[in-house]
Amino acid sequence: MKRDFASLTPQEALWVAVAIEERNAQIYENFASMFQDYDRETVEIFEEMAAEEWEHWKELESRYRKCYGEQRLELVPGDIQQPMEAPVVNEGELFIYQGLSMREALEVGLRAEREARDYYRHLAQRTSDEELRKLYQELADTEDDHERRLRNKLREHAERA
């Protein structure tokens, strides 16, 4: 049974954030690789986003270890009811490699970044840890920038079509 976001403990919320950033970095790396021969500017956006997601992952993972040690949780992003930052395509990784268009990849990224921004803003409002609140707000701002960049790229793509 899926859990409601409000039921997450601070440890669980941070654990899920770590998992989300790792998965997204891997997916954006895949997108950059897929479109290597088509649109260098879009590839660079996905490469930059992947690098930023890896930085987020490192920062969140370090914070998790500092607060909770090496304890692993069974909770994954898919266990939560509300939308979370997680680029998802209809048929998972197989679909990614079987014809995902650049427009579709941009739309997947756009949805993920919008959901990420909302997720981190919600976490920032819920946490009593000032340092963690600041980190969550910075992450929300970064995801907001990612969303803007992807929206602009989608607009350019539509104008060329």
Tab-separated table of N, CA and C in Angstrom:
chain	number	residue	atom	x	y	z
A	1	MET	N	0.838	-1.169	0.000
A	1	MET	CA	0.000	0.000	0.000
A	1	MET	C	0.896	1.250	0.000
A	2	LYS	N	0.524	2.220	-0.835
A	2	LYS	CA	1.304	3.442	-0.935
A	2	LYS	C	1.106	4.317	0.293
A	3	ARG	N	2.181	4.993	0.674
A	3	ARG	CA	2.165	5.853	1.845
A	3	ARG	C	1.864	7.290	1.449
A	4	ASP	N	1.201	7.997	2.309
A	4	ASP	CA	0.962	9.416	2.116
A	4	ASP	C	2.237	10.176	2.482
A	5	PHE	N	2.542	11.198	1.720
A	5	PHE	CA	3.749	11.985	1.964
A	5	PHE	C	3.823	12.473	3.410
A	6	ALA	N	2.702	12.921	3.942
A	6	ALA	CA	2.668	13.471	5.301
A	6	ALA	C	3.070	12.436	6.358
A	7	SER	N	2.979	11.158	6.027
A	7	SER	CA	3.321	10.125	6.999
A	7	SER	C	4.818	9.827	7.056
A	8	LEU	N	5.604	10.402	6.145
A	8	LEU	CA	7.045	10.131	6.121
A	8	LEU	C	7.741	10.788	7.301
A	9	THR	N	8.643	10.057	7.909
A	9	THR	CA	9.502	10.639	8.932
A	9	THR	C	10.566	11.474	8.219
A	10	PRO	N	11.263	12.351	8.918
A	10	PRO	CA	12.358	13.101	8.283
A	10	PRO	C	13.398	12.174	7.651
A	11	GLN	N	13.683	11.051	8.312
A	11	GLN	CA	14.647	10.096	7.765
A	11	GLN	C	14.131	9.522	6.448
A	12	GLU	N	12.871	9.120	6.421
A	12	GLU	CA	12.299	8.540	5.201
A	12	GLU	C	12.255	9.555	4.061
A	13	ALA	N	11.885	10.790	4.371
A	13	ALA	CA	11.819	11.831	3.340
A	13	ALA	C	13.202	12.070	2.738
A	14	LEU	N	14.224	12.109	3.567
A	14	LEU	CA	15.589	12.307	3.085
A	14	LEU	C	16.058	11.094	2.283
A	15	TRP	N	15.745	9.910	2.753
A	15	TRP	CA	16.101	8.677	2.038
A	15	TRP	C	15.498	8.678	0.629
A	16	VAL	N	14.233	9.037	0.518
A	16	VAL	CA	13.561	9.079	-0.780
A	16	VAL	C	14.212	10.137	-1.672
A	17	ALA	N	14.563	11.286	-1.112
A	17	ALA	CA	15.223	12.328	-1.898
A	17	ALA	C	16.544	11.822	-2.473
A	18	VAL	N	17.305	11.086	-1.690
A	18	VAL	CA	18.568	10.513	-2.166
A	18	VAL	C	18.304	9.575	-3.350
A	19	ALA	N	17.326	8.702	-3.204
A	19	ALA	CA	17.005	7.732	-4.263
A	19	ALA	C	16.539	8.431	-5.533
A	20	ILE	N	15.754	9.469	-5.390
A	20	ILE	CA	15.237	10.206	-6.540
A	20	ILE	C	16.374	10.851	-7.317
A	21	GLU	N	17.284	11.498	-6.621
A	21	GLU	CA	18.385	12.187	-7.301
A	21	GLU	C	19.284	11.212	-8.053
A	22	GLU	N	19.543	10.057	-7.467
A	22	GLU	CA	20.386	9.059	-8.135
A	22	GLU	C	19.708	8.561	-9.412
A	23	ARG	N	18.438	8.219	-9.311
A	23	ARG	CA	17.715	7.701	-10.475
A	23	ARG	C	17.629	8.753	-11.582
A	24	ASN	N	17.348	9.992	-11.218
A	24	ASN	CA	17.219	11.033	-12.231
A	24	ASN	C	18.536	11.314	-12.929
A	25	ALA	N	19.616	11.323	-12.189
A	25	ALA	CA	20.925	11.533	-12.802
A	25	ALA	C	21.188	10.464	-13.853
A	26	GLN	N	20.889	9.221	-13.534
A	26	GLN	CA	21.103	8.128	-14.485
A	26	GLN	C	20.219	8.294	-15.725
A	27	ILE	N	18.982	8.694	-15.524
A	27	ILE	CA	18.070	8.851	-16.657
A	27	ILE	C	18.507	10.012	-17.540
A	28	TYR	N	18.912	11.130	-16.953
A	28	TYR	CA	19.362	12.258	-17.766
A	28	TYR	C	20.641	11.916	-18.520
A	29	GLU	N	21.510	11.112	-17.929
A	29	GLU	CA	22.690	10.637	-18.662
A	29	GLU	C	22.257	9.811	-19.871
A	30	ASN	N	21.244	8.960	-19.685
A	30	ASN	CA	20.728	8.163	-20.805
A	30	ASN	C	20.166	9.055	-21.902
A	31	PHE	N	19.400	10.085	-21.519
A	31	PHE	CA	18.833	10.998	-22.511
A	31	PHE	C	19.942	11.697	-23.290
A	32	ALA	N	20.980	12.163	-22.607
A	32	ALA	CA	22.096	12.835	-23.273
A	32	ALA	C	22.759	11.902	-24.274
A	33	SER	N	22.929	10.666	-23.897
A	33	SER	CA	23.539	9.679	-24.789
A	33	SER	C	22.657	9.391	-25.997
A	34	MET	N	21.361	9.290	-25.773
A	34	MET	CA	20.423	8.967	-26.857
A	34	MET	C	20.423	10.013	-27.969
A	35	PHE	N	20.559	11.282	-27.604
A	35	PHE	CA	20.426	12.362	-28.583
A	35	PHE	C	21.763	12.970	-28.985
A	36	GLN	N	22.834	12.255	-28.712
A	36	GLN	CA	24.188	12.735	-28.979
A	36	GLN	C	24.356	13.231	-30.422
A	37	ASP	N	23.735	12.580	-31.365
A	37	ASP	CA	23.928	12.917	-32.777
A	37	ASP	C	22.853	13.846	-33.339
A	38	TYR	N	21.976	14.365	-32.509
A	38	TYR	CA	20.855	15.135	-33.036
A	38	TYR	C	20.912	16.618	-32.704
A	39	ASP	N	20.964	16.958	-31.460
A	39	ASP	CA	20.893	18.360	-31.058
A	39	ASP	C	21.854	18.577	-29.902
A	40	ARG	N	23.019	19.113	-30.212
A	40	ARG	CA	24.077	19.273	-29.210
A	40	ARG	C	23.615	20.119	-28.014
A	41	GLU	N	22.836	21.152	-28.275
A	41	GLU	CA	22.381	22.027	-27.198
A	41	GLU	C	21.492	21.266	-26.203
A	42	THR	N	20.598	20.431	-26.704
A	42	THR	CA	19.735	19.641	-25.824
A	42	THR	C	20.570	18.611	-25.066
A	43	VAL	N	21.511	18.003	-25.743
A	43	VAL	CA	22.407	17.045	-25.086
A	43	VAL	C	23.128	17.728	-23.929
A	44	GLU	N	23.611	18.941	-24.161
A	44	GLU	CA	24.321	19.667	-23.108
A	44	GLU	C	23.406	19.961	-21.919
A	45	ILE	N	22.151	20.284	-22.195
A	45	ILE	CA	21.203	20.518	-21.100
A	45	ILE	C	21.050	19.255	-20.259
A	46	PHE	N	20.851	18.107	-20.924
A	46	PHE	CA	20.708	16.857	-20.172
A	46	PHE	C	21.994	16.500	-19.428
A	47	GLU	N	23.157	16.746	-20.046
A	47	GLU	CA	24.421	16.471	-19.364
A	47	GLU	C	24.581	17.352	-18.123
A	48	GLU	N	24.257	18.637	-18.269
A	48	GLU	CA	24.357	19.548	-17.131
A	48	GLU	C	23.380	19.152	-16.027
A	49	MET	N	22.165	18.788	-16.424
A	49	MET	CA	21.182	18.381	-15.423
A	49	MET	C	21.624	17.112	-14.710
A	50	ALA	N	22.191	16.158	-15.460
A	50	ALA	CA	22.686	14.924	-14.837
A	50	ALA	C	23.783	15.251	-13.824
A	51	ALA	N	24.701	16.137	-14.206
A	51	ALA	CA	25.787	16.510	-13.295
A	51	ALA	C	25.230	17.180	-12.039
A	52	GLU	N	24.246	18.047	-12.208
A	52	GLU	CA	23.646	18.701	-11.047
A	52	GLU	C	22.897	17.703	-10.168
A	53	GLU	N	22.211	16.741	-10.797
A	53	GLU	CA	21.500	15.722	-10.016
A	53	GLU	C	22.509	14.875	-9.228
A	54	TRP	N	23.667	14.553	-9.838
A	54	TRP	CA	24.692	13.797	-9.098
A	54	TRP	C	25.209	14.615	-7.917
A	55	GLU	N	25.363	15.931	-8.095
A	55	GLU	CA	25.779	16.789	-6.982
A	55	GLU	C	24.726	16.791	-5.880
A	56	HIS	N	23.454	16.880	-6.280
A	56	HIS	CA	22.369	16.815	-5.288
A	56	HIS	C	22.436	15.484	-4.543
A	57	TRP	N	22.624	14.403	-5.300
A	57	TRP	CA	22.693	13.075	-4.699
A	57	TRP	C	23.814	13.022	-3.668
A	58	LYS	N	24.996	13.507	-4.033
A	58	LYS	CA	26.135	13.477	-3.106
A	58	LYS	C	25.840	14.268	-1.836
A	59	GLU	N	25.262	15.441	-2.017
A	59	GLU	CA	24.968	16.284	-0.864
A	59	GLU	C	23.912	15.644	0.037
A	60	LEU	N	22.849	15.133	-0.564
A	60	LEU	CA	21.786	14.505	0.226
A	60	LEU	C	22.259	13.205	0.873
A	61	GLU	N	23.021	12.427	0.139
A	61	GLU	CA	23.531	11.153	0.650
A	61	GLU	C	24.471	11.399	1.822
A	62	SER	N	25.311	12.420	1.700
A	62	SER	CA	26.222	12.786	2.787
A	62	SER	C	25.428	13.237	4.011
A	63	ARG	N	24.412	14.018	3.770
A	63	ARG	CA	23.556	14.492	4.867
A	63	ARG	C	22.857	13.310	5.542
A	64	TYR	N	22.371	12.368	4.716
A	64	TYR	CA	21.702	11.192	5.267
A	64	TYR	C	22.661	10.412	6.171
A	65	ARG	N	23.881	10.149	5.673
A	65	ARG	CA	24.858	9.393	6.467
A	65	ARG	C	25.211	10.128	7.758
A	66	LYS	N	25.323	11.455	7.683
A	66	LYS	CA	25.636	12.256	8.869
A	66	LYS	C	24.530	12.119	9.923
A	67	CYS	N	23.292	12.137	9.476
A	67	CYS	CA	22.158	12.077	10.410
A	67	CYS	C	21.811	10.658	10.855
A	68	TYR	N	21.902	9.699	9.932
A	68	TYR	CA	21.345	8.366	10.204
A	68	TYR	C	22.334	7.216	10.014
A	69	GLY	N	23.571	7.531	9.713
A	69	GLY	CA	24.569	6.480	9.544
A	69	GLY	C	24.333	5.688	8.270
A	70	GLU	N	24.673	4.429	8.328
A	70	GLU	CA	24.580	3.563	7.145
A	70	GLU	C	23.253	2.809	7.052
A	71	GLN	N	22.317	3.123	7.921
A	71	GLN	CA	21.037	2.414	7.935
A	71	GLN	C	20.301	2.584	6.604
A	72	ARG	N	19.974	1.490	5.983
A	72	ARG	CA	19.239	1.480	4.714
A	72	ARG	C	17.768	1.267	4.998
A	73	LEU	N	16.917	1.925	4.206
A	73	LEU	CA	15.475	1.762	4.336
A	73	LEU	C	14.940	1.016	3.121
A	74	GLU	N	13.822	0.383	3.267
A	74	GLU	CA	13.182	-0.338	2.169
A	74	GLU	C	12.339	0.585	1.295
A	75	LEU	N	12.071	1.759	1.752
A	75	LEU	CA	11.213	2.719	1.073
A	75	LEU	C	11.843	3.203	-0.238
A	76	VAL	N	11.037	3.237	-1.301
A	76	VAL	CA	11.477	3.760	-2.597
A	76	VAL	C	10.465	4.805	-3.065
A	77	PRO	N	10.862	5.667	-4.018
A	77	PRO	CA	9.948	6.717	-4.469
A	77	PRO	C	8.570	6.212	-4.895
A	78	GLY	N	8.506	5.050	-5.499
A	78	GLY	CA	7.239	4.500	-5.947
A	78	GLY	C	6.295	4.119	-4.814
A	79	ASP	N	6.798	4.100	-3.585
A	79	ASP	CA	5.967	3.763	-2.424
A	79	ASP	C	5.143	4.951	-1.922
A	80	ILE	N	5.372	6.131	-2.503
A	80	ILE	CA	4.718	7.350	-2.032
A	80	ILE	C	3.569	7.702	-2.973
A	81	GLN	N	2.453	8.125	-2.422
A	81	GLN	CA	1.268	8.443	-3.228
A	81	GLN	C	1.444	9.677	-4.092
A	82	GLN	N	1.969	10.744	-3.545
A	82	GLN	CA	2.060	11.993	-4.272
A	82	GLN	C	3.132	11.915	-5.356
A	83	PRO	N	2.996	12.745	-6.384
A	83	PRO	CA	4.033	12.778	-7.421
A	83	PRO	C	5.377	13.154	-6.814
A	84	MET	N	6.399	12.504	-7.290
A	84	MET	CA	7.747	12.756	-6.822
A	84	MET	C	8.617	12.981	-8.041
A	85	GLU	N	9.768	13.584	-7.831
A	85	GLU	CA	10.689	13.776	-8.941
A	85	GLU	C	11.147	12.405	-9.394
A	86	ALA	N	10.723	12.002	-10.553
A	86	ALA	CA	11.113	10.717	-11.081
A	86	ALA	C	10.710	10.662	-12.535
A	87	PRO	N	11.640	10.902	-13.443
A	87	PRO	CA	11.282	10.797	-14.844
A	87	PRO	C	10.761	9.397	-15.130
A	88	VAL	N	9.537	9.306	-15.538
A	88	VAL	CA	8.914	8.017	-15.794
A	88	VAL	C	8.363	8.034	-17.205
A	89	VAL	N	8.621	6.964	-17.931
A	89	VAL	CA	8.018	6.794	-19.239
A	89	VAL	C	7.142	5.564	-19.170
A	90	ASN	N	6.240	5.458	-20.097
A	90	ASN	CA	5.218	4.418	-20.016
A	90	ASN	C	5.748	3.011	-19.829
A	91	GLU	N	6.825	2.676	-20.479
A	91	GLU	CA	7.296	1.299	-20.370
A	91	GLU	C	8.730	1.226	-19.860
A	92	GLY	N	9.075	2.137	-18.992
A	92	GLY	CA	10.363	2.101	-18.327
A	92	GLY	C	11.547	2.223	-19.262
A	93	GLU	N	12.656	1.711	-18.827
A	93	GLU	CA	13.903	1.830	-19.565
A	93	GLU	C	13.809	1.254	-20.970
A	94	LEU	N	13.056	0.180	-21.167
A	94	LEU	CA	12.924	-0.410	-22.491
A	94	LEU	C	12.378	0.609	-23.473
A	95	PHE	N	11.368	1.360	-23.061
A	95	PHE	CA	10.776	2.371	-23.927
A	95	PHE	C	11.784	3.462	-24.257
A	96	ILE	N	12.613	3.828	-23.292
A	96	ILE	CA	13.613	4.867	-23.518
A	96	ILE	C	14.476	4.511	-24.717
A	97	TYR	N	14.853	3.278	-24.836
A	97	TYR	CA	15.756	2.884	-25.905
A	97	TYR	C	15.043	2.462	-27.184
A	98	GLN	N	13.728	2.533	-27.211
A	98	GLN	CA	12.997	2.116	-28.399
A	98	GLN	C	12.172	3.243	-28.988
A	99	GLY	N	12.766	4.409	-29.155
A	99	GLY	CA	12.085	5.431	-29.911
A	99	GLY	C	11.553	6.617	-29.158
A	100	LEU	N	12.031	6.880	-27.981
A	100	LEU	CA	11.616	8.074	-27.270
A	100	LEU	C	12.103	9.276	-28.071
A	101	SER	N	11.190	10.155	-28.428
A	101	SER	CA	11.587	11.339	-29.192
A	101	SER	C	12.194	12.374	-28.258
A	102	MET	N	12.899	13.329	-28.847
A	102	MET	CA	13.490	14.388	-28.051
A	102	MET	C	12.392	15.175	-27.336
A	103	ARG	N	11.303	15.443	-28.012
A	103	ARG	CA	10.189	16.168	-27.396
A	103	ARG	C	9.675	15.399	-26.183
A	104	GLU	N	9.511	14.093	-26.328
A	104	GLU	CA	9.026	13.276	-25.209
A	104	GLU	C	10.021	13.284	-24.049
A	105	ALA	N	11.315	13.215	-24.368
A	105	ALA	CA	12.329	13.255	-23.315
A	105	ALA	C	12.280	14.595	-22.579
A	106	LEU	N	12.131	15.674	-23.331
A	106	LEU	CA	12.028	16.999	-22.712
A	106	LEU	C	10.790	17.095	-21.823
A	107	GLU	N	9.684	16.531	-22.293
A	107	GLU	CA	8.442	16.558	-21.501
A	107	GLU	C	8.576	15.723	-20.232
A	108	VAL	N	9.236	14.577	-20.323
A	108	VAL	CA	9.477	13.741	-19.145
A	108	VAL	C	10.298	14.536	-18.133
A	109	GLY	N	11.371	15.164	-18.618
A	109	GLY	CA	12.203	15.964	-17.739
A	109	GLY	C	11.444	17.128	-17.114
A	110	LEU	N	10.617	17.784	-17.915
A	110	LEU	CA	9.834	18.920	-17.432
A	110	LEU	C	8.907	18.508	-16.281
A	111	ARG	N	8.196	17.393	-16.468
A	111	ARG	CA	7.313	16.894	-15.401
A	111	ARG	C	8.113	16.557	-14.145
A	112	ALA	N	9.240	15.900	-14.354
A	112	ALA	CA	10.065	15.490	-13.211
A	112	ALA	C	10.567	16.697	-12.433
A	113	GLU	N	11.019	17.702	-13.143
A	113	GLU	CA	11.562	18.874	-12.464
A	113	GLU	C	10.472	19.663	-11.743
A	114	ARG	N	9.298	19.746	-12.316
A	114	ARG	CA	8.172	20.427	-11.680
A	114	ARG	C	7.799	19.696	-10.381
A	115	GLU	N	7.725	18.363	-10.464
A	115	GLU	CA	7.389	17.575	-9.285
A	115	GLU	C	8.490	17.666	-8.233
A	116	ALA	N	9.748	17.731	-8.693
A	116	ALA	CA	10.877	17.851	-7.766
A	116	ALA	C	10.802	19.158	-6.998
A	117	ARG	N	10.549	20.239	-7.720
A	117	ARG	CA	10.447	21.544	-7.078
A	117	ARG	C	9.389	21.507	-5.975
A	118	ASP	N	8.231	20.954	-6.301
A	118	ASP	CA	7.144	20.874	-5.325
A	118	ASP	C	7.528	19.990	-4.138
A	119	TYR	N	8.206	18.872	-4.415
A	119	TYR	CA	8.636	17.949	-3.364
A	119	TYR	C	9.578	18.654	-2.390
A	120	TYR	N	10.590	19.328	-2.923
A	120	TYR	CA	11.559	19.984	-2.057
A	120	TYR	C	10.959	21.173	-1.313
A	121	ARG	N	10.062	21.892	-1.942
A	121	ARG	CA	9.397	22.993	-1.232
A	121	ARG	C	8.584	22.451	-0.060
A	122	HIS	N	7.913	21.343	-0.299
A	122	HIS	CA	7.125	20.723	0.777
A	122	HIS	C	8.048	20.269	1.906
A	123	LEU	N	9.170	19.650	1.556
A	123	LEU	CA	10.114	19.212	2.587
A	123	LEU	C	10.655	20.410	3.370
A	124	ALA	N	10.952	21.497	2.661
A	124	ALA	CA	11.479	22.693	3.326
A	124	ALA	C	10.477	23.228	4.343
A	125	GLN	N	9.202	23.137	4.026
A	125	GLN	CA	8.169	23.619	4.956
A	125	GLN	C	8.008	22.702	6.159
A	126	ARG	N	8.285	21.411	5.968
A	126	ARG	CA	8.034	20.433	7.033
A	126	ARG	C	9.186	20.262	8.012
A	127	THR	N	10.416	20.514	7.583
A	127	THR	CA	11.556	20.181	8.437
A	127	THR	C	11.792	21.250	9.502
A	128	SER	N	12.214	20.794	10.661
A	128	SER	CA	12.565	21.720	11.739
A	128	SER	C	14.073	21.972	11.764
A	129	ASP	N	14.829	21.240	10.968
A	129	ASP	CA	16.273	21.384	10.879
A	129	ASP	C	16.587	22.534	9.913
A	130	GLU	N	17.122	23.622	10.437
A	130	GLU	CA	17.361	24.829	9.638
A	130	GLU	C	18.335	24.571	8.484
A	131	GLU	N	19.387	23.826	8.731
A	131	GLU	CA	20.365	23.511	7.688
A	131	GLU	C	19.713	22.695	6.568
A	132	LEU	N	18.941	21.721	6.946
A	132	LEU	CA	18.252	20.884	5.959
A	132	LEU	C	17.182	21.698	5.215
A	133	ARG	N	16.498	22.585	5.924
A	133	ARG	CA	15.493	23.437	5.279
A	133	ARG	C	16.157	24.284	4.176
A	134	LYS	N	17.311	24.843	4.480
A	134	LYS	CA	18.036	25.657	3.501
A	134	LYS	C	18.440	24.802	2.293
A	135	LEU	N	18.924	23.595	2.545
A	135	LEU	CA	19.302	22.694	1.447
A	135	LEU	C	18.094	22.367	0.577
A	136	TYR	N	16.974	22.020	1.185
A	136	TYR	CA	15.769	21.702	0.417
A	136	TYR	C	15.312	22.902	-0.413
A	137	GLN	N	15.412	24.107	0.135
A	137	GLN	CA	15.010	25.294	-0.621
A	137	GLN	C	15.958	25.538	-1.796
A	138	GLU	N	17.256	25.331	-1.580
A	138	GLU	CA	18.220	25.468	-2.683
A	138	GLU	C	17.935	24.455	-3.781
A	139	LEU	N	17.606	23.234	-3.388
A	139	LEU	CA	17.271	22.202	-4.375
A	139	LEU	C	16.005	22.583	-5.140
A	140	ALA	N	15.015	23.121	-4.444
A	140	ALA	CA	13.785	23.568	-5.109
A	140	ALA	C	14.105	24.655	-6.128
A	141	ASP	N	14.981	25.577	-5.774
A	141	ASP	CA	15.361	26.649	-6.701
A	141	ASP	C	16.089	26.091	-7.925
A	142	THR	N	16.949	25.113	-7.714
A	142	THR	CA	17.660	24.489	-8.836
A	142	THR	C	16.682	23.773	-9.757
A	143	GLU	N	15.740	23.043	-9.169
A	143	GLU	CA	14.755	22.334	-9.989
A	143	GLU	C	13.886	23.328	-10.760
A	144	ASP	N	13.598	24.464	-10.165
A	144	ASP	CA	12.847	25.519	-10.842
A	144	ASP	C	13.617	26.009	-12.069
A	145	ASP	N	14.933	26.173	-11.927
A	145	ASP	CA	15.769	26.576	-13.061
A	145	ASP	C	15.774	25.499	-14.144
A	146	HIS	N	15.866	24.232	-13.741
A	146	HIS	CA	15.815	23.132	-14.707
A	146	HIS	C	14.500	23.167	-15.486
A	147	GLU	N	13.412	23.384	-14.765
A	147	GLU	CA	12.097	23.440	-15.408
A	147	GLU	C	12.058	24.557	-16.460
A	148	ARG	N	12.573	25.714	-16.104
A	148	ARG	CA	12.594	26.847	-17.033
A	148	ARG	C	13.404	26.517	-18.289
A	149	ARG	N	14.564	25.921	-18.104
A	149	ARG	CA	15.419	25.566	-19.246
A	149	ARG	C	14.734	24.550	-20.156
A	150	LEU	N	14.097	23.564	-19.567
A	150	LEU	CA	13.411	22.556	-20.377
A	150	LEU	C	12.195	23.141	-21.089
A	151	ARG	N	11.466	23.999	-20.425
A	151	ARG	CA	10.308	24.647	-21.053
A	151	ARG	C	10.765	25.472	-22.264
A	152	ASN	N	11.865	26.215	-22.131
A	152	ASN	CA	12.402	26.992	-23.246
A	152	ASN	C	12.832	26.085	-24.395
A	153	LYS	N	13.458	24.963	-24.063
A	153	LYS	CA	13.906	24.029	-25.099
A	153	LYS	C	12.704	23.400	-25.798
A	154	LEU	N	11.661	23.082	-25.063
A	154	LEU	CA	10.441	22.543	-25.671
A	154	LEU	C	9.818	23.563	-26.625
A	155	ARG	N	9.798	24.805	-26.225
A	155	ARG	CA	9.263	25.872	-27.076
A	155	ARG	C	10.069	25.972	-28.376
A	156	GLU	N	11.397	25.946	-28.264
A	156	GLU	CA	12.254	25.984	-29.455
A	156	GLU	C	11.980	24.780	-30.357
A	157	HIS	N	11.848	23.636	-29.745
A	157	HIS	CA	11.599	22.398	-30.511
A	157	HIS	C	10.273	22.500	-31.267
A	158	ALA	N	9.242	23.039	-30.622
A	158	ALA	CA	7.926	23.194	-31.260
A	158	ALA	C	7.987	24.191	-32.415
A	159	GLU	N	8.777	25.245	-32.253
A	159	GLU	CA	8.893	26.249	-33.319
A	159	GLU	C	9.599	25.692	-34.542
A	160	ARG	N	10.515	24.743	-34.345
A	160	ARG	CA	11.222	24.117	-35.473
A	160	ARG	C	10.370	23.078	-36.188
A	161	ALA	N	9.397	22.518	-35.472
A	161	ALA	CA	8.586	21.426	-36.042
A	161	ALA	C	7.565	21.948	-37.040
